[in-house]
Coordinates of C-alpha atoms in Angstrom, one line a residue:
X1 CA 0.0 0.0 0.0
X2 CA 3.0 2.4 0.2
X3 CA 3.3 2.1 -3.6
X4 CA -0.5 2.6 -3.9
X5 CA -0.2 5.7 -1.7
X6 CA 2.4 7.2 -4.1
X7 CA 0.4 6.3 -7.2
X8 CA -2.7 7.9 -5.8
X9 CA -0.7 11.0 -4.9
X10 CA 1.0 11.3 -8.3
X11 CA -2.4 11.0 -10.1
X12 CA -3.9 13.5 -7.6
X13 CA -6.6 10.9 -6.8
X14 CA -7.0 11.2 -3.1
X15 CA -6.4 8.4 -0.6
X16 CA -5.5 4.7 -1.2
X17 CA -8.6 2.5 -0.8
X18 CA -7.5 -0.9 -2.0
X19 CA -5.1 -2.9 -4.1
X20 CA -5.6 -6.2 -5.6
X21 CA -4.1 -8.5 -8.3
X22 CA -5.3 -9.8 -11.6
X23 CA -3.9 -12.0 -14.4
X24 CA -1.1 -10.4 -16.3
X25 CA -2.4 -9.2 -19.7
X26 CA 0.0 -9.8 -22.6
X27 CA -0.6 -6.6 -24.4
X28 CA 2.9 -5.8 -25.5
X29 CA 3.5 -3.2 -22.8
X30 CA 6.7 -3.2 -20.7
X31 CA 6.3 -4.2 -17.1
X32 CA 8.4 -3.5 -14.1
X33 CA 8.7 -5.3 -10.7
X34 CA 8.5 -3.2 -7.6
X35 CA 9.9 -4.7 -4.4
X36 CA 9.6 -2.8 -1.1
X37 CA 10.5 0.2 -3.2
X38 CA 8.5 3.1 -1.8
X39 CA 8.5 4.7 1.6
X40 CA 5.0 6.2 0.9
X41 CA 6.2 9.9 1.1
X42 CA 7.4 10.2 -2.5
X43 CA 5.5 12.5 -4.9
X44 CA 6.1 10.2 -7.9
X45 CA 6.5 6.4 -8.4
X46 CA 9.7 7.3 -10.4
X47 CA 11.3 8.5 -7.1
X48 CA 11.0 5.0 -5.6
X49 CA 13.9 2.5 -5.8
X50 CA 13.0 0.0 -8.5
X51 CA 14.4 -3.5 -8.4
X52 CA 14.1 -5.2 -11.8
X53 CA 14.0 -4.2 -15.4
X54 CA 11.1 -3.2 -17.7
X55 CA 9.6 -6.4 -19.1
X56 CA 10.7 -8.4 -16.0
X57 CA 7.9 -9.4 -13.7
X58 CA 8.0 -11.8 -10.8
X59 CA 4.8 -13.9 -11.2
X60 CA 2.1 -13.7 -13.7
X61 CA 0.0 -11.0 -12.1
X62 CA -0.5 -7.2 -12.2
X63 CA -1.5 -4.8 -9.5
X64 CA -4.9 -3.1 -9.6
X65 CA -5.0 0.2 -7.6
X66 CA -8.2 1.9 -6.3
X67 CA -8.0 5.5 -5.0
X68 CA -10.7 7.6 -3.4
X69 CA -10.6 10.2 -6.3
X70 CA -12.6 13.0 -4.7
X71 CA -12.1 12.9 -1.0
X72 CA -9.0 12.4 1.2
X73 CA -7.7 12.5 4.8
X74 CA -4.5 14.6 5.2
X75 CA -2.1 14.8 8.1
X76 CA -3.2 11.8 10.1
X77 CA -1.5 8.5 11.0
X78 CA -2.1 5.7 8.5
X79 CA -4.9 5.8 5.9
X80 CA -7.9 6.2 8.1
X81 CA -7.4 9.5 9.9
X82 CA -6.7 13.1 8.9
X83 CA -8.2 16.4 7.9
X84 CA -11.1 16.0 5.5
X85 CA -10.4 17.5 2.1
X86 CA -12.7 17.4 -1.0
X87 CA -11.6 17.8 -4.6
X88 CA -13.2 20.9 -6.2
X89 CA -12.3 22.3 -9.6
X90 CA -9.0 20.2 -9.7
X91 CA -7.9 21.5 -6.3
X92 CA -8.4 20.3 -2.8
X93 CA -10.5 22.1 -0.2
X94 CA -10.8 21.7 3.5
X95 CA -14.3 21.1 5.0
X96 CA -15.6 23.3 7.8
X97 CA -16.7 21.5 11.0
X98 CA -20.2 23.1 10.8
X99 CA -20.7 21.7 7.4
X100 CA -20.0 18.1 8.3
X101 CA -21.7 15.7 10.8
X102 CA -21.7 12.0 11.8
X103 CA -23.6 10.7 8.8
X104 CA -21.2 12.5 6.5
X105 CA -18.3 10.9 8.4
X106 CA -19.8 7.5 7.9
X107 CA -19.9 8.0 4.1
X108 CA -16.2 9.2 4.1
X109 CA -15.0 6.3 6.2
X110 CA -16.8 3.8 4.0
X111 CA -15.5 5.4 0.8
X112 CA -11.9 5.2 2.0
X113 CA -12.3 1.5 2.9
X114 CA -12.1 2.2 6.6
X115 CA -14.3 1.2 9.6
X116 CA -16.9 3.3 11.4
X117 CA -16.1 6.9 12.5
X118 CA -14.3 7.0 15.9
X119 CA -13.7 10.8 16.3
X120 CA -14.9 13.9 14.6
X121 CA -13.5 17.3 15.6
X122 CA -12.5 20.6 14.1
X123 CA -8.8 21.4 14.1
X124 CA -7.9 17.8 15.0
X125 CA -5.4 17.6 12.2
X126 CA -4.5 21.2 11.5
X127 CA -5.7 23.7 8.9
X128 CA -5.6 23.3 5.2
X129 CA -3.4 25.7 3.1
X130 CA -5.9 26.0 0.3
X131 CA -9.5 27.0 0.0
X132 CA -12.5 25.9 2.1
X133 CA -15.4 23.9 0.7
X134 CA -18.4 26.2 0.4
X135 CA -21.2 23.8 0.8
X136 CA -22.9 22.0 3.7
X137 CA -23.0 18.2 3.3
X138 CA -26.4 16.5 4.0
X139 CA -25.5 12.8 3.7
X140 CA -28.0 10.1 4.9
X141 CA -25.1 7.8 5.8
X142 CA -25.8 5.1 3.2
X143 CA -24.2 6.8 0.1
X144 CA -21.2 5.2 -1.5
X145 CA -19.4 8.5 -2.2
X146 CA -19.3 11.8 -0.4
X147 CA -20.1 13.7 -3.6
X148 CA -23.2 11.6 -4.0
X149 CA -24.7 13.3 -0.9
X150 CA -27.0 16.2 -1.1
X151 CA -25.5 19.6 -0.3
X152 CA -26.9 23.0 0.5
X153 CA -25.4 26.5 0.6
X154 CA -23.7 27.4 3.8
X155 CA -25.6 30.0 5.9
X156 CA -22.4 31.7 7.1
X157 CA -19.8 31.9 4.3
X158 CA -16.9 32.0 6.7
X159 CA -15.0 29.1 8.4
X160 CA -13.1 30.3 11.5
X161 CA -9.5 29.1 12.0
X162 CA -9.4 25.8 13.9
X163 CA -12.6 24.6 12.4
X164 CA -11.3 22.5 9.5
X165 CA -12.9 19.1 10.3
X166 CA -10.6 16.3 11.3
X167 CA -11.9 12.7 11.1
X168 CA -10.6 9.4 12.6
X169 CA -12.1 6.2 11.3
X170 CA -11.6 2.9 12.9
X171 CA -9.4 0.5 11.0
X172 CA -11.0 -1.7 8.3
X173 CA -12.6 -4.9 9.4
X174 CA -10.4 -7.0 7.1
X175 CA -8.3 -8.9 9.7
X176 CA -9.5 -11.5 12.1
X177 CA -8.1 -14.1 14.5
X178 CA -9.7 -17.5 14.3
X179 CA -9.7 -20.7 16.4
X180 CA -8.6 -19.1 19.7
X181 CA -12.0 -18.7 21.4
X182 CA -11.6 -14.9 21.4
X183 CA -11.5 -12.1 18.9
X184 CA -8.1 -11.3 20.3
X185 CA -6.4 -14.7 19.9
X186 CA -6.0 -17.2 17.0
X187 CA -4.7 -17.7 13.6
X188 CA -4.4 -14.5 11.4
X189 CA -6.7 -14.2 8.4
X190 CA -7.2 -11.3 6.0
X191 CA -10.1 -10.4 3.8
X192 CA -9.2 -9.7 0.2
X193 CA -10.9 -10.0 -3.1
X194 CA -14.1 -11.4 -1.6
X195 CA -12.7 -14.1 0.6
X196 CA -10.7 -14.8 3.8
X197 CA -7.0 -15.8 3.3
X198 CA -4.4 -17.1 5.7
X199 CA -1.9 -14.4 6.5
X200 CA 1.7 -15.5 6.5
X201 CA 4.9 -13.7 7.6
X202 CA 8.4 -13.9 6.3
X203 CA 10.9 -13.5 9.3
X204 CA 10.2 -11.6 12.4
X205 CA 6.5 -12.3 13.1
X206 CA 6.6 -10.0 16.3
X207 CA 6.3 -6.9 14.1
X208 CA 3.3 -8.3 12.2
X209 CA 1.7 -9.5 15.4
X210 CA 2.0 -6.0 16.9
X211 CA 0.1 -4.5 14.0
X212 CA -2.6 -7.2 14.2
X213 CA -3.2 -6.5 17.9
X214 CA -3.2 -2.8 17.3
X215 CA -5.6 -3.0 14.4
X216 CA -8.1 -5.1 16.3
X217 CA -7.9 -2.9 19.4
X218 CA -6.7 -5.9 21.4
X219 CA -3.8 -4.3 23.3
X220 CA -0.2 -5.6 22.9
X221 CA 1.3 -8.9 21.8
X222 CA 1.6 -11.7 24.4
X223 CA 2.9 -14.5 22.2
X224 CA 3.3 -15.5 18.5
X225 CA 3.3 -19.1 17.2
X226 CA 4.2 -20.3 13.8
X227 CA 1.7 -22.4 11.9
X228 CA 1.5 -24.5 8.8
X229 CA 2.8 -23.3 5.5
X230 CA 0.0 -22.5 3.1
X231 CA -0.8 -20.3 0.1
X232 CA -2.1 -17.0 1.2
X233 CA -1.3 -13.3 1.7
X234 CA 2.3 -12.7 2.9
X235 CA 3.0 -9.5 4.9
X236 CA 6.1 -7.8 6.1
X237 CA 5.6 -4.9 8.6
X238 CA 7.9 -2.6 10.5
X239 CA 5.6 -2.9 13.6
X240 CA 4.5 0.8 13.6
X241 CA 1.7 0.5 11.0
X242 CA -2.0 1.1 12.0
X243 CA -3.2 -1.9 10.0
X244 CA -2.0 -4.8 8.0
X245 CA -3.0 -3.2 4.7
X246 CA -0.2 -0.6 5.3
X247 CA 2.4 -3.4 5.3
X248 CA 4.2 -4.8 2.3
X249 CA 2.3 -7.7 0.9
X250 CA 2.7 -10.6 -1.6
X251 CA 0.9 -13.8 -2.5
X252 CA 3.1 -16.8 -1.7
X253 CA 3.5 -20.0 0.2
X254 CA 4.4 -19.0 3.7
X255 CA 3.9 -20.3 7.2
X256 CA 0.8 -18.8 8.9
X257 CA 1.0 -17.6 12.5
X258 CA -1.1 -17.4 15.6
X259 CA -1.3 -14.3 17.7
X260 CA -2.3 -14.0 21.3
X261 CA -3.0 -10.3 22.4
X262 CA -3.2 -8.9 25.9
X263 CA -6.9 -8.0 25.8
X264 CA -7.8 -11.6 25.4
X265 CA -10.7 -11.6 27.9
X266 CA -13.9 -9.7 27.4
X267 CA -14.9 -7.1 30.0
X268 CA -16.9 -8.8 32.8
X269 CA -20.2 -7.4 34.1
X270 CA -21.0 -6.3 37.6
X271 CA -24.5 -5.7 39.0
X272 CA -26.2 -5.3 42.4
X273 CA -29.2 -7.3 43.6
X274 CA -31.0 -7.6 46.9
X275 CA -33.6 -10.1 48.1
X276 CA -35.3 -7.7 50.5
X277 CA -36.0 -4.7 48.3
X278 CA -33.6 -2.4 50.1
X279 CA -31.9 -1.0 46.9
X280 CA -33.2 1.8 44.8
X281 CA -31.9 4.0 42.0
X282 CA -30.5 7.3 43.2
X283 CA -29.3 10.3 41.3
X284 CA -25.6 9.1 41.3
X285 CA -26.3 5.3 41.0
X286 CA -27.7 2.6 43.3
X287 CA -28.4 3.3 46.9
X288 CA -29.0 0.8 49.7
X289 CA -30.9 1.2 52.9
X290 CA -28.9 0.4 56.1
X291 CA -29.5 -3.0 57.6
X292 CA -30.6 -4.7 54.3
X293 CA -28.7 -7.7 52.7
X294 CA -27.4 -7.3 49.2
X295 CA -25.4 -9.2 46.6
X296 CA -22.8 -8.1 44.1
X297 CA -22.6 -10.5 41.2
X298 CA -19.7 -10.7 38.7
X299 CA -20.1 -12.5 35.4
X300 CA -18.4 -12.9 32.0
X301 CA -19.2 -14.4 28.7
X302 CA -18.4 -18.2 28.3
X303 CA -15.0 -17.8 26.5
X304 CA -12.9 -20.2 28.5
X305 CA -13.6 -22.6 31.4
X306 CA -12.4 -21.8 34.9
X307 CA -10.9 -18.6 36.2
X308 CA -11.8 -16.6 39.2
X309 CA -13.3 -13.2 40.2
X310 CA -11.7 -10.7 42.5
X311 CA -14.1 -8.1 43.9
X312 CA -12.3 -4.9 44.8
X313 CA -13.5 -2.1 47.0
X314 CA -12.1 1.3 46.1
X315 CA -10.5 3.2 48.9
X316 CA -9.9 0.1 51.0
X317 CA -7.6 -2.9 51.0
X318 CA -10.7 -5.1 51.3
X319 CA -10.9 -7.7 48.5
X320 CA -12.8 -11.0 48.1
X321 CA -12.0 -13.8 45.6
X322 CA -14.3 -16.6 44.4
X323 CA -13.9 -19.2 41.6
X324 CA -15.9 -18.6 38.5
X325 CA -18.8 -21.1 38.5
X326 CA -20.7 -21.1 35.3
X327 CA -18.7 -18.0 34.4
X328 CA -20.0 -16.0 37.4
X329 CA -19.6 -15.5 41.2
X330 CA -21.9 -13.9 43.8
X331 CA -20.6 -11.9 46.8
X332 CA -23.0 -11.7 49.7
X333 CA -23.2 -8.8 52.1
X334 CA -25.4 -9.0 55.2
X335 CA -26.7 -5.9 57.0
X336 CA -25.5 -3.0 54.9
X337 CA -23.8 -0.2 56.9
X338 CA -21.7 2.9 56.1
X339 CA -18.6 0.8 55.7
X340 CA -20.1 -0.7 52.5
X341 CA -20.4 2.7 50.8
X342 CA -17.9 3.2 48.0
X343 CA -17.0 1.9 44.6
X344 CA -16.7 -1.8 43.6
X345 CA -15.3 -3.5 40.5
X346 CA -14.9 -7.1 39.3
X347 CA -11.6 -8.4 38.0
X348 CA -11.8 -11.7 36.1
X349 CA -8.5 -13.7 36.1
X350 CA -7.8 -16.8 34.0
X351 CA -4.8 -18.8 32.9
X352 CA -5.1 -19.4 29.2
X353 CA -2.5 -20.2 26.5
X354 CA 0.2 -20.6 29.2
X355 CA -0.3 -17.0 30.3
X356 CA -2.2 -15.2 33.0
X357 CA -4.9 -12.7 31.7
X358 CA -7.2 -10.4 33.5
X359 CA -10.0 -8.0 32.7
X360 CA -11.8 -5.5 34.9
X361 CA -15.4 -4.5 34.8
X362 CA -16.9 -1.0 34.9
X363 CA -17.1 0.6 38.3
X364 CA -20.2 0.2 40.5
X365 CA -20.7 3.1 43.0
X366 CA -22.9 2.2 46.0
X367 CA -24.4 4.7 48.5
X368 CA -25.8 3.8 51.9
X369 CA -28.8 5.7 53.2
X370 CA -31.7 5.7 55.6
X371 CA -32.4 3.1 58.3

């Protein structure tokens, strides 16, 4: 995708959206093989280091590049974040925050091959040096292209400094981990050309694993295991990329690999119950009448058997631990008094894949009142 980024920039065609391969067409044209040749910052493909001679091609395939053409994100990290710019009269214009909303953002993220919008804010990625788009977008969120959306004249024809809209989309949903019992553990697969392929790595799989965990929002890498050799998508990453599609790729026979990420366990739930009707919903959360019994229950989804729950009480060293039975544990409290007032959380611990993992619930604040 570094080469794709340069091609899109040279043709003034916006952001890279995708690249694919197709059968090599014998049409008499010269061909050239590019091998890790671009950094992605070049203004022309001719500035990249080219390995190979015209007419020499490694494999019987050509590369097909898709660029966004009329919208791009500038100044962000990776392909899915940056200042929104729209192509107008063969030049690029920034978009004012007041002219752009969540539904517009959904269209842009989809057009660029990214996931759902994650952040939308004026001035997030600086100001554009050129003109400002003079229309207000009125997307419904389902359009394929931003320029397919309806527009209206802007009421106020000025866009104050700091209001050029910046957009962060989530990474594309084109990578998954399978066979590990969790979305954050398993063999790496990538979605390309309408199907899921095994992803293989060449040498240091730690760099590729770090990118996979980052793209999936699964924390950091805990372990990497080499799998069987199979035909699939080969990747080579530096480890700093936001997603696998930013890494160098090929189609080859390579060993697949399994990744275990730190956020393996889903977040447990915590909730309060009482058999005597002594709890009620207050302005700041649940409140309990003094003298009533209550129970705090911790539970988690049935990912892995076993494990235990630690109930912590904020502001105190008091903790209780129980084994997870049917993926839950109940902590009983007789006769509520002022010492029970405070904030509780459940921490689920389990030993999986030869490592200890833990995940903490949201906080539960409990107030004690009345008699």
